[in-house]
XYZ file of C-alpha atoms in Angstrom:
524
model
C 66.840 93.206 114.173
C 69.425 90.691 112.971
C 67.064 88.079 111.506
C 63.817 87.736 109.551
C 62.138 90.224 107.228
C 63.456 93.216 109.176
C 67.079 92.160 108.755
C 69.104 95.095 107.464
C 66.403 97.694 108.263
C 66.700 100.376 110.934
C 65.062 99.243 114.165
C 63.251 102.480 115.059
C 61.635 101.069 118.222
C 64.956 99.877 119.657
C 66.560 103.219 118.781
C 63.821 105.219 120.525
C 64.029 102.944 123.569
C 67.776 103.518 123.769
C 67.218 107.288 123.687
C 64.633 107.074 126.484
C 67.187 105.178 128.557
C 69.668 108.014 128.039
C 72.080 105.996 125.954
C 74.565 107.779 123.710
C 73.756 106.870 120.087
C 76.610 106.309 117.648
C 76.601 105.753 113.884
C 79.428 104.427 111.728
C 79.093 103.630 108.020
C 81.104 101.915 105.317
C 81.277 99.284 102.620
C 83.257 96.840 104.801
C 84.270 94.971 101.638
C 87.442 92.852 101.830
C 86.894 92.964 105.609
C 90.197 93.194 107.489
C 91.782 93.978 110.847
C 91.531 97.735 110.323
C 87.768 97.461 109.863
C 87.490 95.434 113.051
C 89.445 97.994 115.090
C 87.483 100.849 113.508
C 84.099 99.389 114.505
C 85.334 98.520 118.002
C 86.632 102.047 118.539
C 83.329 103.420 117.247
C 81.589 101.353 119.951
C 83.832 102.910 122.582
C 82.411 106.324 121.613
C 78.795 105.399 122.390
C 76.403 103.112 124.249
C 74.234 102.114 121.285
C 76.027 101.599 117.973
C 74.354 101.470 114.577
C 76.524 100.202 111.709
C 75.584 101.187 108.156
C 76.585 98.677 105.466
C 76.535 99.535 101.750
C 74.495 97.098 99.680
C 76.070 95.168 96.801
C 74.253 97.371 94.301
C 75.428 100.563 96.001
C 79.060 99.403 95.931
C 78.813 98.346 92.275
C 77.474 101.786 91.349
C 80.438 103.472 93.039
C 83.352 101.068 92.497
C 82.472 99.195 89.304
C 80.955 95.884 88.219
C 83.684 93.729 89.804
C 82.898 94.878 93.339
C 82.121 93.989 96.032
C 84.332 90.968 96.584
C 82.278 89.945 99.631
C 78.461 89.912 99.244
C 76.349 92.017 101.582
C 74.935 89.069 103.549
C 78.435 87.926 104.481
C 79.573 91.462 105.335
C 76.458 91.852 107.484
C 77.153 88.588 109.324
C 80.832 89.416 109.896
C 79.860 92.624 111.691
C 77.123 90.825 113.632
C 79.691 88.307 114.882
C 82.119 90.924 116.190
C 82.366 90.810 119.980
C 81.942 93.827 122.231
C 84.946 95.104 124.121
C 87.917 97.396 124.078
C 90.414 96.963 121.278
C 92.130 93.635 121.847
C 89.467 92.392 124.291
C 86.832 89.988 122.960
C 83.623 89.030 124.763
C 82.153 85.987 122.988
C 78.410 85.637 122.510
C 77.700 89.345 122.073
C 77.484 91.523 118.989
C 79.379 94.774 118.876
C 76.552 96.359 116.849
C 73.208 97.149 118.434
C 71.736 97.481 114.964
C 73.027 96.880 111.416
C 71.420 98.704 108.482
C 71.977 97.873 104.817
C 72.059 101.094 102.769
C 70.456 100.912 99.329
C 71.731 102.500 96.121
C 68.746 104.837 95.765
C 68.736 106.055 99.360
C 68.910 109.885 99.475
C 72.166 111.498 100.575
C 72.702 111.179 104.341
C 69.438 109.250 104.601
C 70.542 107.039 107.495
C 72.123 110.008 109.302
C 68.841 111.933 109.040
C 66.870 108.973 110.385
C 69.221 108.221 113.287
C 70.359 111.753 114.230
C 73.251 110.241 116.202
C 74.878 111.766 119.240
C 78.153 111.032 117.492
C 78.957 110.241 113.867
C 82.196 108.248 113.608
C 84.193 108.930 110.440
C 87.662 108.771 108.906
C 89.096 112.029 107.486
C 88.594 110.923 103.870
C 84.843 110.357 104.252
C 83.668 113.939 104.574
C 84.911 117.423 103.801
C 85.027 120.005 106.581
C 82.147 121.836 104.869
C 80.019 118.671 104.893
C 80.708 118.056 108.583
C 79.809 121.683 109.316
C 76.466 121.255 107.517
C 75.712 118.087 109.473
C 76.423 119.866 112.748
C 74.715 123.168 111.853
C 71.541 121.423 110.680
C 71.409 119.345 113.830
C 71.687 116.043 111.992
C 74.480 114.998 114.352
C 75.389 116.325 117.783
C 79.110 115.609 117.436
C 81.641 114.025 115.081
C 84.356 111.583 116.120
C 87.202 111.422 113.608
C 89.328 108.270 113.712
C 92.461 107.641 111.702
C 92.749 104.511 109.608
C 93.238 101.490 111.836
C 95.508 99.473 109.537
C 98.867 100.190 107.888
C 97.349 100.168 104.396
C 93.954 99.602 102.864
C 93.107 96.122 101.618
C 92.770 97.524 98.095
C 96.333 98.817 98.299
C 97.561 95.491 99.660
C 95.972 93.681 96.728
C 97.513 96.213 94.365
C 100.945 95.636 95.898
C 100.505 91.879 95.588
C 99.713 92.329 91.918
C 102.774 94.517 91.509
C 104.826 91.768 93.107
C 103.448 89.312 90.570
C 104.222 91.768 87.785
C 107.853 92.026 88.871
C 108.258 88.375 87.948
C 107.016 89.014 84.415
C 108.788 92.267 83.574
C 112.565 92.449 84.121
C 113.448 95.231 86.589
C 109.763 96.186 86.794
C 109.969 98.204 89.997
C 113.029 100.146 88.831
C 111.355 100.850 85.486
C 108.212 102.081 87.228
C 110.175 104.309 89.623
C 112.243 105.760 86.778
C 109.164 106.461 84.662
C 107.283 108.182 87.486
C 110.322 110.326 88.393
C 110.868 111.336 84.758
C 107.213 112.268 84.332
C 107.135 114.365 87.498
C 110.374 116.095 86.546
C 109.175 116.795 82.989
C 105.831 118.206 84.136
C 107.096 120.008 87.220
C 106.663 123.390 85.551
C 102.900 122.940 85.892
C 103.184 123.554 89.638
C 103.204 127.310 89.011
C 99.597 127.147 87.810
C 98.111 126.324 91.222
C 95.789 123.499 92.130
C 95.308 120.745 91.319
C 98.692 120.287 89.654
C 100.878 119.828 92.720
C 98.625 117.084 94.051
C 97.958 115.716 90.566
C 101.660 115.017 90.078
C 101.971 113.532 93.566
C 99.258 110.995 92.658
C 101.493 109.609 89.918
C 102.994 107.554 92.765
C 99.825 105.435 92.637
C 100.240 104.571 88.956
C 101.476 101.103 88.035
C 102.116 101.729 84.350
C 105.865 101.413 83.837
C 105.670 102.941 80.341
C 103.601 106.112 80.757
C 102.267 106.830 84.269
C 99.314 109.232 84.146
C 96.915 110.931 86.549
C 93.529 112.671 86.268
C 91.575 114.944 88.607
C 88.146 116.542 88.979
C 86.563 118.792 91.575
C 83.070 118.124 92.898
C 81.511 120.270 95.623
C 84.877 121.739 96.630
C 86.527 118.332 96.971
C 89.231 117.001 94.650
C 89.172 113.416 93.375
C 92.095 111.689 91.629
C 92.657 108.607 89.496
C 95.747 107.012 87.960
C 96.316 104.389 85.301
C 96.530 100.804 86.501
C 97.880 97.835 84.527
C 96.006 94.590 84.042
C 98.373 92.222 85.852
C 96.461 89.119 84.826
C 97.742 89.293 81.272
C 100.099 86.560 80.055
C 103.799 87.300 80.250
C 104.167 87.458 76.455
C 101.437 90.084 76.080
C 102.953 92.273 78.788
C 106.498 92.132 77.452
C 105.406 92.866 73.887
C 103.152 95.730 74.911
C 104.269 98.751 72.933
C 101.415 101.189 73.585
C 98.772 102.148 76.112
C 96.152 99.821 74.722
C 92.789 100.235 76.390
C 92.547 96.504 76.994
C 95.769 96.304 79.003
C 95.455 99.363 81.239
C 92.646 100.979 83.200
C 93.330 104.551 82.163
C 93.475 107.358 84.709
C 90.289 108.963 83.384
C 88.327 105.730 83.846
C 89.747 105.228 87.331
C 88.745 108.816 88.169
C 85.191 108.408 86.846
C 84.746 105.273 88.943
C 85.799 107.164 92.052
C 83.405 110.069 91.531
C 80.413 107.967 90.530
C 77.434 109.197 92.513
C 79.359 112.170 93.941
C 77.989 114.724 91.463
C 78.325 116.021 87.903
C 81.720 116.683 86.289
C 82.127 119.605 83.924
C 85.941 119.851 83.880
C 88.770 117.324 84.170
C 92.513 117.867 84.595
C 94.900 115.265 83.195
C 98.637 114.873 82.828
C 98.347 113.142 79.429
C 95.659 114.030 76.877
C 93.001 111.257 76.884
C 92.953 108.508 74.285
C 89.973 108.388 71.935
C 88.182 105.699 73.940
C 88.582 107.642 77.174
C 87.430 110.749 75.337
C 84.203 109.016 74.344
C 83.643 108.027 77.972
C 84.314 111.596 79.153
C 81.860 112.938 76.575
C 79.220 110.489 77.766
C 79.873 111.690 81.317
C 79.089 115.295 80.379
C 82.614 116.735 80.466
C 82.852 120.061 78.622
C 86.414 121.180 79.339
C 89.774 119.370 79.594
C 93.032 120.840 80.932
C 96.061 118.750 80.034
C 99.821 118.988 80.452
C 101.129 117.064 77.450
C 100.289 114.858 74.506
C 101.756 111.422 74.050
C 105.300 111.405 72.693
C 103.844 110.047 69.467
C 101.633 113.039 68.586
C 99.535 110.937 66.226
C 98.578 108.727 69.151
C 96.091 111.337 70.434
C 95.246 112.968 67.107
C 91.925 111.115 66.842
C 91.104 112.115 70.400
C 91.727 115.822 69.732
C 89.526 115.658 66.664
C 86.782 113.927 68.606
C 86.931 116.550 71.371
C 86.542 119.374 68.857
C 83.740 117.546 67.059
C 81.853 117.184 70.337
C 82.446 120.820 71.408
C 84.875 119.975 74.215
C 87.102 122.941 75.126
C 90.732 121.827 75.526
C 93.600 123.704 77.181
C 97.269 122.733 76.987
C 98.532 124.224 80.237
C 102.289 124.037 79.705
C 102.300 125.270 76.114
C 99.669 127.940 76.812
C 97.448 126.791 73.936
C 93.687 127.080 74.319
C 91.236 125.736 71.765
C 87.586 126.656 72.202
C 84.676 124.304 71.631
C 84.564 125.280 67.974
C 88.161 124.193 67.363
C 89.519 127.747 67.183
C 92.882 128.421 68.844
C 92.630 131.326 71.279
C 95.128 133.594 72.996
C 97.325 131.822 75.550
C 95.476 131.594 78.883
C 96.888 129.635 81.818
C 94.860 127.731 84.380
C 93.858 129.877 87.359
C 96.101 132.581 85.892
C 97.850 134.553 88.586
C 97.256 138.305 88.966
C 99.570 140.897 90.466
C 102.656 138.676 90.243
C 105.791 140.357 91.503
C 109.335 139.744 90.300
C 111.460 138.211 93.009
C 114.840 139.827 93.458
C 117.708 139.652 95.888
C 116.227 142.425 98.091
C 113.121 140.504 99.141
C 112.738 140.350 102.928
C 111.192 136.926 103.401
C 111.590 137.300 107.159
C 109.150 140.229 107.026
C 106.139 137.934 106.927
C 104.314 137.450 110.205
C 103.096 133.840 109.870
C 104.894 132.312 106.886
C 108.327 131.858 105.327
C 107.779 131.527 101.530
C 111.192 130.085 100.467
C 110.425 126.760 102.170
C 107.168 126.218 100.264
C 107.469 123.219 97.925
C 104.351 123.618 95.774
C 102.627 126.589 94.161
C 99.263 125.660 95.672
C 100.886 125.508 99.113
C 102.541 128.911 98.606
C 99.305 130.503 97.358
C 97.393 129.355 100.444
C 100.148 130.653 102.716
C 100.263 134.061 101.038
C 96.470 134.423 100.989
C 96.297 133.735 104.725
C 99.108 136.204 105.386
C 97.349 138.841 103.297
C 94.229 138.411 105.452
C 96.286 138.514 108.668
C 95.421 134.884 109.349
C 97.804 132.276 110.706
C 97.462 129.246 108.383
C 97.882 126.939 111.411
C 95.165 128.587 113.505
C 92.711 125.774 114.361
C 89.807 127.947 113.125
C 91.541 128.565 109.796
C 93.355 125.344 108.865
C 91.864 123.649 105.787
C 92.442 119.981 106.574
C 90.399 118.042 109.157
C 91.273 118.239 112.863
C 91.116 114.801 114.467
C 91.842 115.765 118.091
C 92.001 118.932 120.196
C 93.820 118.908 123.533
C 94.529 121.607 126.098
C 97.499 123.069 124.232
C 97.853 121.102 120.966
C 95.665 119.731 118.205
C 96.213 116.938 115.684
C 95.755 117.177 111.930
C 97.342 115.696 108.814
C 99.920 117.294 106.572
C 98.102 118.572 103.490
C 101.389 118.724 101.582
C 103.325 115.697 102.865
C 106.883 114.923 101.901
C 107.152 112.192 99.292
C 108.137 108.709 100.343
C 106.471 108.584 103.746
C 103.561 106.387 104.711
C 101.917 108.672 107.262
C 102.689 112.268 108.150
C 100.770 113.729 111.074
C 100.959 117.252 112.484
C 100.702 118.270 116.140
C 100.106 122.019 116.160
C 100.157 124.578 118.967
C 96.653 125.887 119.689
C 98.018 129.195 120.985
C 100.042 131.523 118.720
C 103.418 130.271 119.923
C 106.297 130.944 117.519
C 109.394 130.336 119.635
C 110.545 127.307 121.573
C 111.311 129.717 124.412
C 107.587 130.314 124.844
C 106.742 126.647 125.455
C 105.478 126.260 129.016
C 105.884 123.186 131.226
C 102.169 122.518 130.757
C 102.606 122.545 126.977
C 105.455 120.017 127.166
C 103.360 117.702 129.332
C 100.342 118.021 127.041
C 102.573 117.441 124.008
C 103.514 113.990 125.278
C 99.839 113.144 125.808
C 98.910 114.416 122.358
C 101.794 112.513 120.739
C 100.609 109.233 122.276
C 97.046 109.941 121.130
C 98.279 110.577 117.575
C 100.207 107.295 117.590
C 97.096 105.427 118.700
C 94.670 107.139 116.326
C 96.875 106.470 113.308
C 98.268 103.103 114.476
C 101.848 104.418 114.242
C 104.183 101.706 115.469
C 107.419 103.536 114.718
C 108.817 106.552 112.939
C 110.184 110.025 113.529
C 109.210 113.011 115.712
C 110.477 116.415 114.595
C 109.959 119.872 116.110
C 111.472 122.566 113.924
C 112.473 125.785 115.670
C 114.306 129.051 115.191
C 115.478 130.555 111.914
C 113.253 129.019 109.181
C 116.116 129.099 106.687
C 117.852 126.649 109.037
C 114.833 124.734 110.319
C 113.130 124.195 106.945
C 109.712 125.297 108.236
C 107.378 127.185 105.906
C 104.918 128.115 108.704
C 106.136 129.870 111.840
C 103.668 128.659 114.496
C 105.344 125.794 116.357
C 104.268 122.401 115.100
C 105.573 118.853 115.202
C 105.820 116.340 112.366
C 105.222 112.681 113.173
C 106.338 110.541 110.256
C 106.083 106.824 109.644
C 107.823 105.525 106.503
C 105.874 103.625 103.891
C 105.983 99.837 103.835
C 106.180 98.370 100.344
C 105.797 94.614 99.944
C 106.973 94.116 103.493
C 110.053 96.314 102.987
C 110.376 99.597 104.890
C 111.276 102.458 102.546
C 113.874 104.769 104.061
C 112.540 108.295 104.601
C 114.641 111.412 105.121
C 112.935 114.419 106.696
C 114.554 117.701 105.726
C 115.946 120.131 108.271
C 117.416 123.194 106.647
C 115.679 125.428 104.153
C 116.160 128.091 101.518
C 116.823 131.797 101.421
C 115.098 132.247 98.042
C 111.953 130.810 96.480
C 112.128 127.338 95.004
C 112.673 127.483 91.252
C 109.356 127.598 89.390
C 107.346 129.112 92.263
C 105.859 132.603 91.970
C 104.721 134.962 94.720
C 101.224 136.247 93.954
C 98.438 138.339 95.481
C 100.678 139.904 98.115
C 103.780 141.817 97.074
C 107.022 140.646 98.694
C 108.333 142.769 101.541
C 111.173 144.898 100.169
C 114.113 145.830 102.369
C 114.575 149.598 102.664
């Protein structure tokens, strides 16, 4: 299977023989480009979940189609051989002379969706949370394509792509005086200026949080699109290979010096499906507009134009010429695909909004405490669940993936993490427990076990452990079911960034947030 003409093809005979022998079949897939320690741990842990492991490897052509012409960095033959050379054994234990993979399959660019999964029908599919949506995993299980799914957290502190990005930022800091401070200041100013967009629901809360990934110290931008109920994001990235003189004299967002957010977004969604609508913080430049038109985009929501209004004038004209509908969210201006300005219509406009006064009984809610919500999207989800008499932290209701379920607790990730942290994991009570007084001895024992499992799954070497309890205005919790936050601070260029986790909340809604769908509980 590892040599000759059949190299890289699924060994059906060996697979069937393994099934006859009663072996548990596992499948793990990936690009494995820029192969690093996290990949090694990931594949080894996948092997621990099965007796016969098949590793899917994306071909060079498949990676180029998804990530652009400059990828992969490591050709498929070398990636194949690196996996073949991995030794079998528990993490940290190496048995020379054996391959960790029982079969290695190279996936081609034109292979149908889930082609290898359909052919293998594994007993367990090993994934990371970012690979599949909950709906996709449900389809795989319901259709019998997989018998079970094993979700593993990332096995390294940061991705190799992010490490390379940080290295490039480090190089940039030598060329631009006070580069990191300028970048931080620009991102903070942009988020503060556009913060009013949070009241319009998704994707704006997350869109603004992705500005943290931008490396443009002049005008950080972000773009988003939704495909098959999953959001994808892109930010603008500077070309750090430019000479020092060019960088220092750069006065505008020239296409040649920055990979714009829209382009970064389109690269990330390539092959995922068609895009009809995009959401951007800054209205696209004319060159990005041409690319969006070629991609079939028909509608653009944006938060602001460039400070120099003439900068995007050509782009607006091009959008109208090509029948692109454009909506300025913050100013409430909508222009149809014929260039006619319409009545102000906001994105995902809220119905049944209620004025919030001093007599609102926020303690009257059964599962939630609205004043501690930080984003409009977060608040809307909370209120919708409350309206349907659903606890947002019920394991059958929660939106984000569950990576482990124990006797009394389950592990998930924080969908709305606090800024500045590297990892933020949630350990949530499986039973509807809302007071620390109701925690049994068995729950405390199982909590320790679950905590250790979370640390291992997410490779958390240090951080904070916080259980909020009691009055939510004092604890800072927005959801009442008992849950624990495990937080590891981010590591930037080898420096640990200090993270402060808030305890203490509000008695009124955060400024800019609006209660919708369900009327507030009124005292008296």
